[in-house]
């Protein structure tokens, strides 16, 4: 009798290829099983990826649904003449403003959800390629820059997720070429503002860029005071304030009689290097911060010299003002030596807002004159938008006798300066015309810059060709100022808050002069912004 094969020898034979040639049915079963297993694993991976995208999509739809429900709730309360328990009704709030405010909020939600979906943790979103890029050393610049916008708009779930990323993932221990200016205004300013608003204590190599030949940029040197003074006040450590105020003291020693400084400053001597004088790129925020440090310190004697320097500079600004023909558009020239250039950057459109804000510190007569200049310049800046086919402004404009103005550099990178000035002018004058202008600009952004995956700039405001970048300041500044343009004046009151140049609100704290003994307690009893539950290097060049 032959010996039966053991079960062990049978089990081993299945690993022998010859076994399947003798039994082809078994081979078919094995191949079928292997293919099924591969398909199952592949499907699970696809399902996981699809599930993640579906969850993000559903979250966005849920947030949109909440906005629509809140919108309906406010409509009912308005028609019944009732006040929402979560909304402080102001005389300057009305149904049209409420509706527009919520449209801006929806735009912010769309921009934020796109960033969260495609570029979470990266500095900036590239909407066309649906990915992120690290333009600022991988500090999550869009995320940090947007914290206070999310908080002000009442987007609490989004704010919480962003705050958790800051607490768990934000890492400054990096070896990269850092822009002190951009990091200060976006990251330091964003974190300080989020702290001032929420009260939550969430927890490289810096040098001048090579193309300045070692010189410091005027706007860089004079645009860190607000943030570092606030940092000293909040931490009770005077060293930050002392360092940035030393810069101003050095500049003050050789401050010119017209208050106008070239854009390059020698970092060793503090003296001006021969270069352009401008209220546009690389000069703008120096003048802005002279005024705002005075406001930040509650206009006391300790900060009086900032106001004095600013008023001197404003006399210089007025010497650069010209008008076009035939339409009498008012603009600010640039200056090289004794030569005036009839060119104005859109960046210089912060000036109308600055002048309006500073007009309240002048006496009768002069205050009206300064405010009138602010309004004239704002009209020009608004027309920077209205005179192009897309109704979006170019980067700069040139002015010609008898021909008014034409676009110079024709890109638009979602800049905020004009809507910033409209916000200040509306707050200070109460003129609703500025709200209408802002609404027109918002609609142009919606028409030309909104994609399903975020917002983009335009390579050319004449043709409407789009780029692939959602700038961080679109969320931090442009949408925030538009939202506040349609909000009551009690929301981030200008009597209690001062905005840094990236639109991050910092609390006004009275100063007594000595940084070691500053009256730097932040009053948490001050009114926090109202959360309405109603209806609905990018600065210097194109990249």
Short mmCIF file of C-alpha atoms in Angstrom, two decimals:
data_model
loop_
_atom_site.label_atom_id
_atom_site.label_comp_id
_atom_site.label_asym_id
_atom_site.label_seq_id
_atom_site.Cartn_x
_atom_site.Cartn_y
_atom_site.Cartn_z
CA UNK A 1 0.00 0.00 0.00
CA UNK A 2 1.37 3.32 -0.94
CA UNK A 3 2.11 5.90 1.73
CA UNK A 4 -0.38 8.77 1.93
CA UNK A 5 1.14 12.21 1.74
CA UNK A 6 1.13 13.99 5.06
CA UNK A 7 -0.91 17.14 5.54
CA UNK A 8 2.38 18.97 6.12
CA UNK A 9 3.76 17.91 2.72
CA UNK A 10 0.47 19.04 1.11
CA UNK A 11 0.65 22.46 2.73
CA UNK A 12 4.23 22.87 1.60
CA UNK A 13 3.39 21.90 -1.96
CA UNK A 14 1.18 24.98 -2.38
CA UNK A 15 4.33 27.11 -2.28
CA UNK A 16 5.84 25.10 -5.15
CA UNK A 17 5.05 26.69 -8.56
CA UNK A 18 4.80 23.23 -10.20
CA UNK A 19 1.79 22.48 -8.03
CA UNK A 20 -0.24 25.12 -9.88
CA UNK A 21 0.73 23.88 -13.32
CA UNK A 22 -0.75 20.51 -12.38
CA UNK A 23 -3.88 22.18 -10.96
CA UNK A 24 -4.65 25.29 -13.05
CA UNK A 25 -7.94 25.84 -11.23
CA UNK A 26 -5.95 26.48 -8.07
CA UNK A 27 -3.71 28.94 -9.95
CA UNK A 28 -6.75 30.90 -11.11
CA UNK A 29 -8.04 31.06 -7.55
CA UNK A 30 -4.70 32.32 -6.22
CA UNK A 31 -4.41 35.01 -8.93
CA UNK A 32 -7.99 36.07 -8.30
CA UNK A 33 -7.36 36.26 -4.58
CA UNK A 34 -4.16 38.29 -5.01
CA UNK A 35 -5.85 40.77 -7.37
CA UNK A 36 -8.79 41.10 -4.98
CA UNK A 37 -6.42 41.81 -2.09
CA UNK A 38 -4.56 44.48 -4.09
CA UNK A 39 -7.82 46.10 -5.12
CA UNK A 40 -9.08 46.01 -1.53
CA UNK A 41 -5.94 47.73 -0.19
CA UNK A 42 -6.00 50.27 -3.02
CA UNK A 43 -9.67 50.98 -2.47
CA UNK A 44 -9.11 51.46 1.25
CA UNK A 45 -6.33 53.97 0.52
CA UNK A 46 -8.52 55.79 -1.99
CA UNK A 47 -11.43 55.68 0.41
CA UNK A 48 -9.26 57.12 3.16
CA UNK A 49 -8.10 59.97 0.92
CA UNK A 50 -11.59 60.51 -0.45
CA UNK A 51 -12.99 60.35 3.06
CA UNK A 52 -10.57 63.05 4.24
CA UNK A 53 -11.53 65.32 1.34
CA UNK A 54 -15.21 64.57 1.86
CA UNK A 55 -14.96 65.46 5.55
CA UNK A 56 -13.32 68.78 4.68
CA UNK A 57 -16.02 69.46 2.08
CA UNK A 58 -18.79 68.57 4.51
CA UNK A 59 -17.20 70.77 7.19
CA UNK A 60 -17.24 73.70 4.77
CA UNK A 61 -20.86 72.99 3.82
CA UNK A 62 -21.78 72.72 7.51
CA UNK A 63 -20.14 76.06 8.22
CA UNK A 64 -21.99 77.58 5.26
CA UNK A 65 -25.25 76.12 6.53
CA UNK A 66 -24.63 77.66 9.95
CA UNK A 67 -24.08 81.02 8.29
CA UNK A 68 -27.34 80.69 6.36
CA UNK A 69 -29.24 79.72 9.51
CA UNK A 70 -27.73 82.66 11.37
CA UNK A 71 -28.60 84.84 8.38
CA UNK A 72 -32.23 83.74 8.58
CA UNK A 73 -32.26 84.31 12.34
CA UNK A 74 -31.04 87.89 11.99
CA UNK A 75 -33.52 88.62 9.20
CA UNK A 76 -36.35 87.52 11.45
CA UNK A 77 -35.04 89.61 14.35
CA UNK A 78 -34.58 92.65 12.16
CA UNK A 79 -38.12 92.37 10.83
CA UNK A 80 -39.45 91.97 14.37
CA UNK A 81 -37.37 94.91 15.58
CA UNK A 82 -35.55 92.72 18.09
CA UNK A 83 -31.93 92.58 19.14
CA UNK A 84 -29.98 89.39 19.11
CA UNK A 85 -28.67 88.41 22.51
CA UNK A 86 -25.28 87.98 20.87
CA UNK A 87 -25.34 91.24 18.91
CA UNK A 88 -25.05 94.74 20.24
CA UNK A 89 -27.24 96.87 17.98
CA UNK A 90 -25.62 100.15 17.02
CA UNK A 91 -27.06 103.17 15.30
CA UNK A 92 -24.56 102.72 12.47
CA UNK A 93 -25.61 99.10 11.79
CA UNK A 94 -28.31 98.39 9.24
CA UNK A 95 -29.63 95.40 7.26
CA UNK A 96 -27.55 96.21 4.17
CA UNK A 97 -24.34 96.41 6.20
CA UNK A 98 -25.21 93.20 8.02
CA UNK A 99 -25.73 91.38 4.74
CA UNK A 100 -22.52 92.71 3.22
CA UNK A 101 -20.55 91.93 6.36
CA UNK A 102 -21.68 88.33 6.20
CA UNK A 103 -20.77 88.07 2.52
CA UNK A 104 -17.25 89.11 3.49
CA UNK A 105 -17.31 86.57 6.30
CA UNK A 106 -18.29 83.87 3.80
CA UNK A 107 -15.36 84.91 1.60
CA UNK A 108 -13.03 84.56 4.59
CA UNK A 109 -14.46 81.13 5.33
CA UNK A 110 -13.87 80.09 1.72
CA UNK A 111 -10.29 81.38 1.74
CA UNK A 112 -9.56 79.73 5.09
CA UNK A 113 -11.15 76.38 4.21
CA UNK A 114 -9.13 76.28 0.97
CA UNK A 115 -5.93 76.95 2.91
CA UNK A 116 -6.86 74.32 5.48
CA UNK A 117 -7.59 71.75 2.78
CA UNK A 118 -4.61 72.26 0.49
CA UNK A 119 -1.84 74.07 2.38
CA UNK A 120 -2.33 73.50 6.13
CA UNK A 121 0.79 74.50 8.06
CA UNK A 122 2.48 76.04 5.03
CA UNK A 123 3.05 79.76 4.68
CA UNK A 124 0.85 80.35 1.66
CA UNK A 125 -1.67 78.55 -0.53
CA UNK A 126 -1.18 78.13 -4.27
CA UNK A 127 -4.81 77.70 -5.37
CA UNK A 128 -4.24 76.66 -8.98
CA UNK A 129 -1.84 73.84 -8.13
CA UNK A 130 -3.68 73.04 -4.88
CA UNK A 131 -0.60 73.01 -2.70
CA UNK A 132 1.30 75.09 -0.18
CA UNK A 133 4.56 77.01 -0.40
CA UNK A 134 6.84 78.26 2.39
CA UNK A 135 7.69 81.87 1.58
CA UNK A 136 8.51 82.86 5.18
CA UNK A 137 10.53 79.95 6.51
CA UNK A 138 7.64 77.57 7.11
CA UNK A 139 6.11 79.44 10.05
CA UNK A 140 2.54 78.86 8.94
CA UNK A 141 2.33 82.54 7.99
CA UNK A 142 -1.23 82.44 6.60
CA UNK A 143 -2.41 80.59 9.69
CA UNK A 144 -0.82 82.97 12.21
CA UNK A 145 -1.70 86.03 10.12
CA UNK A 146 -5.37 84.96 10.10
CA UNK A 147 -5.85 84.22 13.81
CA UNK A 148 -7.37 87.56 14.76
CA UNK A 149 -9.52 87.73 11.61
CA UNK A 150 -11.05 84.37 12.52
CA UNK A 151 -11.62 85.56 16.09
CA UNK A 152 -13.16 88.91 15.11
CA UNK A 153 -15.51 87.24 12.63
CA UNK A 154 -16.63 84.72 15.22
CA UNK A 155 -15.27 81.69 13.33
CA UNK A 156 -14.55 79.93 16.61
CA UNK A 157 -14.02 76.36 15.37
CA UNK A 158 -11.50 77.53 12.78
CA UNK A 159 -9.78 79.72 15.38
CA UNK A 160 -9.49 76.78 17.78
CA UNK A 161 -7.88 74.53 15.15
CA UNK A 162 -5.46 77.32 14.21
CA UNK A 163 -4.63 77.97 17.86
CA UNK A 164 -3.90 74.27 18.42
CA UNK A 165 -1.50 74.29 15.47
CA UNK A 166 0.31 77.29 16.96
CA UNK A 167 0.54 75.56 20.35
CA UNK A 168 1.73 72.21 18.98
CA UNK A 169 3.46 72.82 15.65
CA UNK A 170 4.79 76.38 15.34
CA UNK A 171 8.58 76.09 15.43
CA UNK A 172 10.97 79.05 15.29
CA UNK A 173 14.05 76.84 15.57
CA UNK A 174 14.84 77.01 11.86
CA UNK A 175 17.88 77.86 9.78
CA UNK A 176 16.65 80.16 7.03
CA UNK A 177 17.05 83.73 5.76
CA UNK A 178 14.44 85.57 7.81
CA UNK A 179 12.87 88.90 6.95
CA UNK A 180 12.69 90.67 10.31
CA UNK A 181 10.09 93.05 8.90
CA UNK A 182 7.72 90.41 7.50
CA UNK A 183 8.13 88.12 10.51
CA UNK A 184 7.45 90.99 12.90
CA UNK A 185 4.34 92.39 11.25
CA UNK A 186 2.80 89.03 10.32
CA UNK A 187 3.87 86.52 12.96
CA UNK A 188 4.73 88.60 16.07
CA UNK A 189 1.87 90.99 15.33
CA UNK A 190 -0.53 88.13 14.67
CA UNK A 191 0.32 86.32 17.89
CA UNK A 192 0.14 89.49 19.99
CA UNK A 193 -3.22 90.42 18.51
CA UNK A 194 -4.63 86.93 19.07
CA UNK A 195 -3.49 87.19 22.70
CA UNK A 196 -4.98 90.67 23.18
CA UNK A 197 -8.30 89.56 21.69
CA UNK A 198 -8.65 86.13 23.28
CA UNK A 199 -6.42 86.29 26.36
CA UNK A 200 -5.00 82.88 25.39
CA UNK A 201 -1.26 82.45 26.14
CA UNK A 202 -0.43 80.02 23.31
CA UNK A 203 2.94 79.36 23.23
CA UNK A 204 17.22 81.77 11.92
CA UNK A 205 19.56 84.35 11.09
CA UNK A 206 18.35 87.92 10.52
CA UNK A 207 20.21 90.45 8.36
CA UNK A 208 19.57 93.10 5.74
CA UNK A 209 18.92 91.75 2.22
CA UNK A 210 21.92 91.72 -0.10
CA UNK A 211 20.34 93.95 -2.72
CA UNK A 212 20.34 96.92 -0.29
CA UNK A 213 24.19 96.79 -0.17
CA UNK A 214 24.07 96.45 3.61
CA UNK A 215 21.71 99.38 4.18
CA UNK A 216 18.60 99.09 6.30
CA UNK A 217 15.24 99.79 4.70
CA UNK A 218 13.38 102.75 6.19
CA UNK A 219 10.07 100.92 6.51
CA UNK A 220 11.83 97.93 8.12
CA UNK A 221 13.67 100.01 10.73
CA UNK A 222 10.61 102.05 11.64
CA UNK A 223 8.01 99.30 11.50
CA UNK A 224 8.73 97.19 14.55
CA UNK A 225 7.94 99.66 17.31
CA UNK A 226 4.26 98.80 17.82
CA UNK A 227 4.91 95.07 18.08
CA UNK A 228 7.99 95.21 20.30
CA UNK A 229 6.54 97.84 22.63
CA UNK A 230 3.44 95.65 23.00
CA UNK A 231 5.67 92.63 23.58
CA UNK A 232 7.49 94.41 26.42
CA UNK A 233 4.18 95.48 27.94
CA UNK A 234 2.69 91.99 27.81
CA UNK A 235 5.83 90.19 29.05
CA UNK A 236 6.88 92.94 31.47
CA UNK A 237 10.38 92.78 29.97
CA UNK A 238 11.57 96.22 28.76
CA UNK A 239 14.35 94.95 26.48
CA UNK A 240 12.18 94.71 23.34
CA UNK A 241 10.87 98.25 23.69
CA UNK A 242 14.31 99.65 24.49
CA UNK A 243 15.84 98.20 21.32
CA UNK A 244 13.23 99.49 18.88
CA UNK A 245 12.94 102.91 20.51
CA UNK A 246 16.69 103.33 20.26
CA UNK A 247 16.28 103.18 16.47
CA UNK A 248 13.81 106.09 16.53
CA UNK A 249 16.07 108.10 18.84
CA UNK A 250 18.96 107.70 16.40
CA UNK A 251 16.80 108.73 13.44
CA UNK A 252 15.51 111.70 15.43
CA UNK A 253 19.05 113.06 15.85
CA UNK A 254 19.34 113.78 12.13
CA UNK A 255 15.64 114.10 11.29
CA UNK A 256 15.22 116.44 8.30
CA UNK A 257 13.19 119.64 8.53
CA UNK A 258 10.64 118.31 6.02
CA UNK A 259 10.40 114.96 7.82
CA UNK A 260 11.03 113.02 4.59
CA UNK A 261 13.59 110.22 4.69
CA UNK A 262 15.04 108.19 1.80
CA UNK A 263 14.20 104.49 1.80
CA UNK A 264 17.78 103.42 2.70
CA UNK A 265 19.35 104.10 6.10
CA UNK A 266 22.92 103.30 7.13
CA UNK A 267 22.49 100.76 9.98
CA UNK A 268 25.72 101.87 11.71
CA UNK A 269 25.35 105.64 11.66
CA UNK A 270 21.58 105.96 11.34
CA UNK A 271 22.07 108.50 8.55
CA UNK A 272 20.16 108.48 5.28
CA UNK A 273 21.73 107.02 2.17
CA UNK A 274 21.00 108.65 -1.19
CA UNK A 275 17.85 106.95 -2.47
CA UNK A 276 14.19 107.50 -3.30
CA UNK A 277 11.77 109.27 -0.96
CA UNK A 278 8.38 107.61 -1.21
CA UNK A 279 5.18 106.88 0.67
CA UNK A 280 5.03 103.64 -1.31
CA UNK A 281 7.14 100.49 -1.12
CA UNK A 282 9.91 100.51 1.53
CA UNK A 283 8.96 103.90 2.96
CA UNK A 284 5.25 103.70 3.78
CA UNK A 285 4.94 102.18 7.24
CA UNK A 286 7.73 104.27 8.82
CA UNK A 287 5.40 107.27 8.71
CA UNK A 288 2.42 105.15 9.71
CA UNK A 289 4.17 103.96 12.89
CA UNK A 290 5.20 107.45 14.01
CA UNK A 291 1.50 108.21 14.32
CA UNK A 292 0.44 104.84 15.68
CA UNK A 293 3.02 104.58 18.47
CA UNK A 294 1.65 107.91 19.71
CA UNK A 295 -1.86 106.42 19.66
CA UNK A 296 -0.68 103.12 21.18
CA UNK A 297 0.74 105.02 24.17
CA UNK A 298 -2.59 106.83 24.62
CA UNK A 299 -1.15 110.16 23.38
CA UNK A 300 0.74 110.92 26.59
CA UNK A 301 3.81 113.09 27.07
CA UNK A 302 5.98 109.96 26.89
CA UNK A 303 5.10 109.46 23.23
CA UNK A 304 4.65 113.11 22.21
CA UNK A 305 7.87 113.11 20.15
CA UNK A 306 6.40 110.49 17.83
CA UNK A 307 3.46 112.78 17.06
CA UNK A 308 5.78 115.73 16.52
CA UNK A 309 7.93 113.76 14.08
CA UNK A 310 4.80 112.60 12.26
CA UNK A 311 3.42 116.12 11.88
CA UNK A 312 6.77 117.24 10.47
CA UNK A 313 6.61 114.38 7.94
CA UNK A 314 3.06 115.32 6.98
CA UNK A 315 4.26 118.81 6.04
CA UNK A 316 6.78 117.06 3.82
CA UNK A 317 4.04 114.86 2.35
CA UNK A 318 2.02 117.93 1.41
CA UNK A 319 5.01 119.25 -0.52
CA UNK A 320 4.81 116.13 -2.73
CA UNK A 321 1.09 116.47 -3.51
CA UNK A 322 0.05 117.26 -7.07
CA UNK A 323 -3.18 117.15 -9.12
CA UNK A 324 -3.83 115.69 -12.55
CA UNK A 325 -5.49 117.32 -15.49
CA UNK A 326 -8.20 117.32 -16.59
CA UNK A 327 -9.87 115.38 -13.71
CA UNK A 328 -7.95 116.85 -10.73
CA UNK A 329 -7.01 113.52 -9.17
CA UNK A 330 -4.80 114.23 -6.15
CA UNK A 331 -1.66 112.09 -5.87
CA UNK A 332 1.65 111.87 -3.96
CA UNK A 333 4.84 112.12 -5.99
CA UNK A 334 8.06 110.26 -5.34
CA UNK A 335 11.29 112.24 -4.95
CA UNK A 336 14.87 111.57 -6.02
CA UNK A 337 17.18 114.38 -4.92
CA UNK A 338 15.49 117.51 -6.26
CA UNK A 339 13.58 115.65 -8.96
CA UNK A 340 9.90 114.73 -8.51
CA UNK A 341 8.53 111.63 -10.21
CA UNK A 342 4.82 111.60 -11.09
CA UNK A 343 4.36 108.05 -9.88
CA UNK A 344 2.31 106.63 -6.99
CA UNK A 345 2.20 103.05 -5.69
CA UNK A 346 -1.06 101.43 -4.63
CA UNK A 347 0.87 100.78 -1.41
CA UNK A 348 0.78 104.56 -0.83
CA UNK A 349 -3.01 104.32 -0.63
CA UNK A 350 -2.60 103.66 3.09
CA UNK A 351 -1.92 107.41 3.38
CA UNK A 352 -5.55 108.62 3.20
CA UNK A 353 -6.41 106.41 6.17
CA UNK A 354 -3.33 107.52 8.08
CA UNK A 355 -4.13 111.20 7.46
CA UNK A 356 -7.75 110.70 8.53
CA UNK A 357 -6.65 108.91 11.69
CA UNK A 358 -4.11 111.61 12.50
CA UNK A 359 -6.41 114.53 11.71
CA UNK A 360 -8.03 114.25 15.14
CA UNK A 361 -4.80 115.39 16.79
CA UNK A 362 -4.73 118.77 15.02
CA UNK A 363 -6.46 121.95 16.10
CA UNK A 364 -9.45 123.49 14.29
CA UNK A 365 -8.74 124.47 10.72
CA UNK A 366 -5.68 122.27 10.27
CA UNK A 367 -7.69 119.13 11.14
CA UNK A 368 -10.23 119.91 8.39
CA UNK A 369 -7.42 120.59 5.90
CA UNK A 370 -5.71 117.27 6.61
CA UNK A 371 -8.99 115.34 6.47
CA UNK A 372 -9.87 116.99 3.16
CA UNK A 373 -6.53 115.88 1.72
CA UNK A 374 -7.24 112.34 2.95
CA UNK A 375 -10.58 112.32 1.15
CA UNK A 376 -9.07 113.62 -2.09
CA UNK A 377 -6.37 110.95 -2.06
CA UNK A 378 -8.93 108.24 -1.29
CA UNK A 379 -10.89 109.26 -4.40
CA UNK A 380 -7.75 108.81 -6.49
CA UNK A 381 -7.04 105.40 -4.93
CA UNK A 382 -10.61 104.26 -5.55
CA UNK A 383 -10.17 105.25 -9.19
CA UNK A 384 -7.04 103.13 -9.35
CA UNK A 385 -9.61 100.31 -9.25
CA UNK A 386 -12.40 101.82 -11.29
CA UNK A 387 -10.28 102.76 -14.31
CA UNK A 388 -9.23 99.17 -15.20
CA UNK A 389 -11.35 96.59 -17.10
CA UNK A 390 -11.36 94.25 -14.09
CA UNK A 391 -12.06 97.07 -11.59
CA UNK A 392 -8.98 95.95 -9.66
CA UNK A 393 -6.02 98.27 -9.14
CA UNK A 394 -2.59 97.84 -10.65
CA UNK A 395 0.57 97.96 -8.53
CA UNK A 396 1.42 101.56 -9.43
CA UNK A 397 0.29 104.45 -11.60
CA UNK A 398 1.90 107.22 -13.64
CA UNK A 399 0.41 110.69 -14.13
CA UNK A 400 0.67 112.80 -17.28
CA UNK A 401 -0.42 116.38 -18.04
CA UNK A 402 -3.77 116.37 -19.79
CA UNK A 403 -4.12 112.57 -19.56
CA UNK A 404 -4.77 112.00 -15.85
CA UNK A 405 -3.19 108.60 -15.10
CA UNK A 406 -2.42 105.17 -16.46
CA UNK A 407 -1.44 101.81 -14.98
CA UNK A 408 2.29 101.22 -14.70
CA UNK A 409 3.00 97.77 -13.26
CA UNK A 410 -0.24 95.95 -14.00
CA UNK A 411 -0.46 93.11 -11.50
CA UNK A 412 -2.77 92.99 -8.50
CA UNK A 413 -1.83 90.77 -5.55
CA UNK A 414 -4.95 91.27 -3.39
CA UNK A 415 -3.52 94.27 -1.56
CA UNK A 416 -5.46 95.94 1.29
CA UNK A 417 -4.29 99.57 1.37
CA UNK A 418 -7.23 101.22 -0.36
CA UNK A 419 -9.91 99.36 1.63
CA UNK A 420 -7.88 100.12 4.77
CA UNK A 421 -8.21 103.83 4.05
CA UNK A 422 -11.91 103.46 3.25
CA UNK A 423 -12.38 101.81 6.65
CA UNK A 424 -10.69 104.69 8.50
CA UNK A 425 -12.52 107.36 6.52
CA UNK A 426 -15.90 105.73 7.17
CA UNK A 427 -15.13 105.38 10.89
CA UNK A 428 -14.02 109.01 11.20
CA UNK A 429 -16.51 110.78 8.89
CA UNK A 430 -19.51 108.44 9.00
CA UNK A 431 -19.87 108.93 5.23
CA UNK A 432 -21.46 105.78 3.78
CA UNK A 433 -19.97 106.54 0.36
CA UNK A 434 -16.83 104.82 1.57
CA UNK A 435 -18.83 101.69 2.32
CA UNK A 436 -20.17 101.73 -1.24
CA UNK A 437 -16.68 102.04 -2.68
CA UNK A 438 -15.46 99.18 -0.51
CA UNK A 439 -18.37 97.00 -1.59
CA UNK A 440 -17.54 97.63 -5.25
CA UNK A 441 -13.93 96.60 -4.65
CA UNK A 442 -15.04 93.45 -2.81
CA UNK A 443 -17.30 92.48 -5.71
CA UNK A 444 -14.38 92.91 -8.13
CA UNK A 445 -12.29 90.53 -6.01
CA UNK A 446 -15.16 88.04 -6.00
CA UNK A 447 -15.55 88.25 -9.78
CA UNK A 448 -11.89 88.12 -10.80
CA UNK A 449 -9.93 86.46 -7.99
CA UNK A 450 -12.17 83.78 -6.49
CA UNK A 451 -11.58 80.17 -7.49
CA UNK A 452 -13.08 76.98 -6.06
CA UNK A 453 -9.75 76.46 -4.32
CA UNK A 454 -9.18 79.93 -2.83
CA UNK A 455 -8.34 83.43 -4.03
CA UNK A 456 -5.61 84.48 -6.44
CA UNK A 457 -4.08 87.71 -7.65
CA UNK A 458 -3.99 88.91 -11.23
CA UNK A 459 -0.88 89.00 -13.38
CA UNK A 460 -2.55 91.74 -15.41
CA UNK A 461 -5.54 93.85 -14.32
CA UNK A 462 -6.27 94.65 -17.96
CA UNK A 463 -6.57 91.09 -19.25
CA UNK A 464 -7.58 89.40 -16.00
CA UNK A 465 -4.94 86.64 -16.27
CA UNK A 466 -4.60 85.08 -12.80
CA UNK A 467 -1.57 84.07 -10.75
CA UNK A 468 -1.13 81.17 -8.32
CA UNK A 469 -0.82 82.79 -4.89
CA UNK A 470 -3.23 83.59 -2.08
CA UNK A 471 -1.27 86.22 -0.16
CA UNK A 472 -1.45 86.01 3.63
CA UNK A 473 -2.43 89.66 3.88
CA UNK A 474 -5.62 89.01 1.91
CA UNK A 475 -6.96 87.16 4.95
CA UNK A 476 -5.15 89.26 7.56
CA UNK A 477 -5.91 92.70 6.12
CA UNK A 478 -8.09 92.95 3.02
CA UNK A 479 -10.98 90.82 4.26
CA UNK A 480 -10.66 92.08 7.85
CA UNK A 481 -10.89 95.75 6.83
CA UNK A 482 -13.81 94.97 4.51
CA UNK A 483 -15.59 93.15 7.35
CA UNK A 484 -15.02 96.06 9.73
CA UNK A 485 -16.12 98.53 7.05
CA UNK A 486 -19.60 97.01 7.38
CA UNK A 487 -19.50 96.57 11.17
CA UNK A 488 -20.59 99.01 13.90
CA UNK A 489 -17.89 101.36 15.18
CA UNK A 490 -17.91 99.56 18.55
CA UNK A 491 -16.26 96.52 16.91
CA UNK A 492 -12.52 97.06 17.46
CA UNK A 493 -13.10 100.65 18.58
CA UNK A 494 -10.37 103.06 17.50
CA UNK A 495 -10.51 104.47 21.04
CA UNK A 496 -9.28 101.16 22.44
CA UNK A 497 -7.25 99.52 19.67
CA UNK A 498 -4.53 100.44 17.19
CA UNK A 499 -3.80 98.37 14.08
CA UNK A 500 -0.29 97.39 13.11
CA UNK A 501 0.64 97.60 9.44
CA UNK A 502 -0.65 94.03 8.90
CA UNK A 503 -4.07 95.00 10.36
CA UNK A 504 -3.46 93.20 13.67
CA UNK A 505 -5.27 95.15 16.42
CA UNK A 506 -3.24 95.81 19.58
CA UNK A 507 -4.70 97.28 22.74
CA UNK A 508 -3.94 100.90 23.57
CA UNK A 509 -1.98 101.05 26.83
CA UNK A 510 -1.17 104.34 28.59
CA UNK A 511 2.56 105.00 28.86
CA UNK A 512 4.27 107.02 31.58
CA UNK A 513 7.70 107.23 29.98
CA UNK A 514 9.87 104.63 31.72
CA UNK A 515 9.75 101.17 30.10
CA UNK A 516 10.88 99.65 33.42
CA UNK A 517 7.81 101.06 35.16
CA UNK A 518 5.29 101.33 32.34
CA UNK A 519 1.62 101.31 33.16
CA UNK A 520 1.38 98.27 30.97
CA UNK A 521 -1.48 96.30 32.43
CA UNK A 522 -3.79 95.21 29.64
CA UNK A 523 -7.33 95.97 30.77
CA UNK A 524 -9.25 92.77 30.19
CA UNK A 525 -12.43 94.55 31.25
CA UNK A 526 -12.34 96.60 28.06
CA UNK A 527 -15.01 95.67 25.58
CA UNK A 528 -14.05 92.71 23.43
CA UNK A 529 -15.13 92.78 19.80
CA UNK A 530 -18.69 91.75 19.15
CA UNK A 531 -19.06 88.39 17.42
CA UNK A 532 -21.93 88.83 15.00
CA UNK A 533 -24.07 85.79 14.51
CA UNK A 534 -25.90 87.47 11.70
CA UNK A 535 -26.02 87.09 7.98
CA UNK A 536 -23.95 86.19 6.03
CA UNK A 537 8.63 89.33 -0.64
CA UNK A 538 4.74 89.93 -1.81
CA UNK A 539 4.92 93.56 -0.67
CA UNK A 540 7.87 94.51 -2.80
CA UNK A 541 7.04 92.75 -6.00
CA UNK A 542 5.21 90.10 -7.91
CA UNK A 543 6.05 86.46 -7.36
#
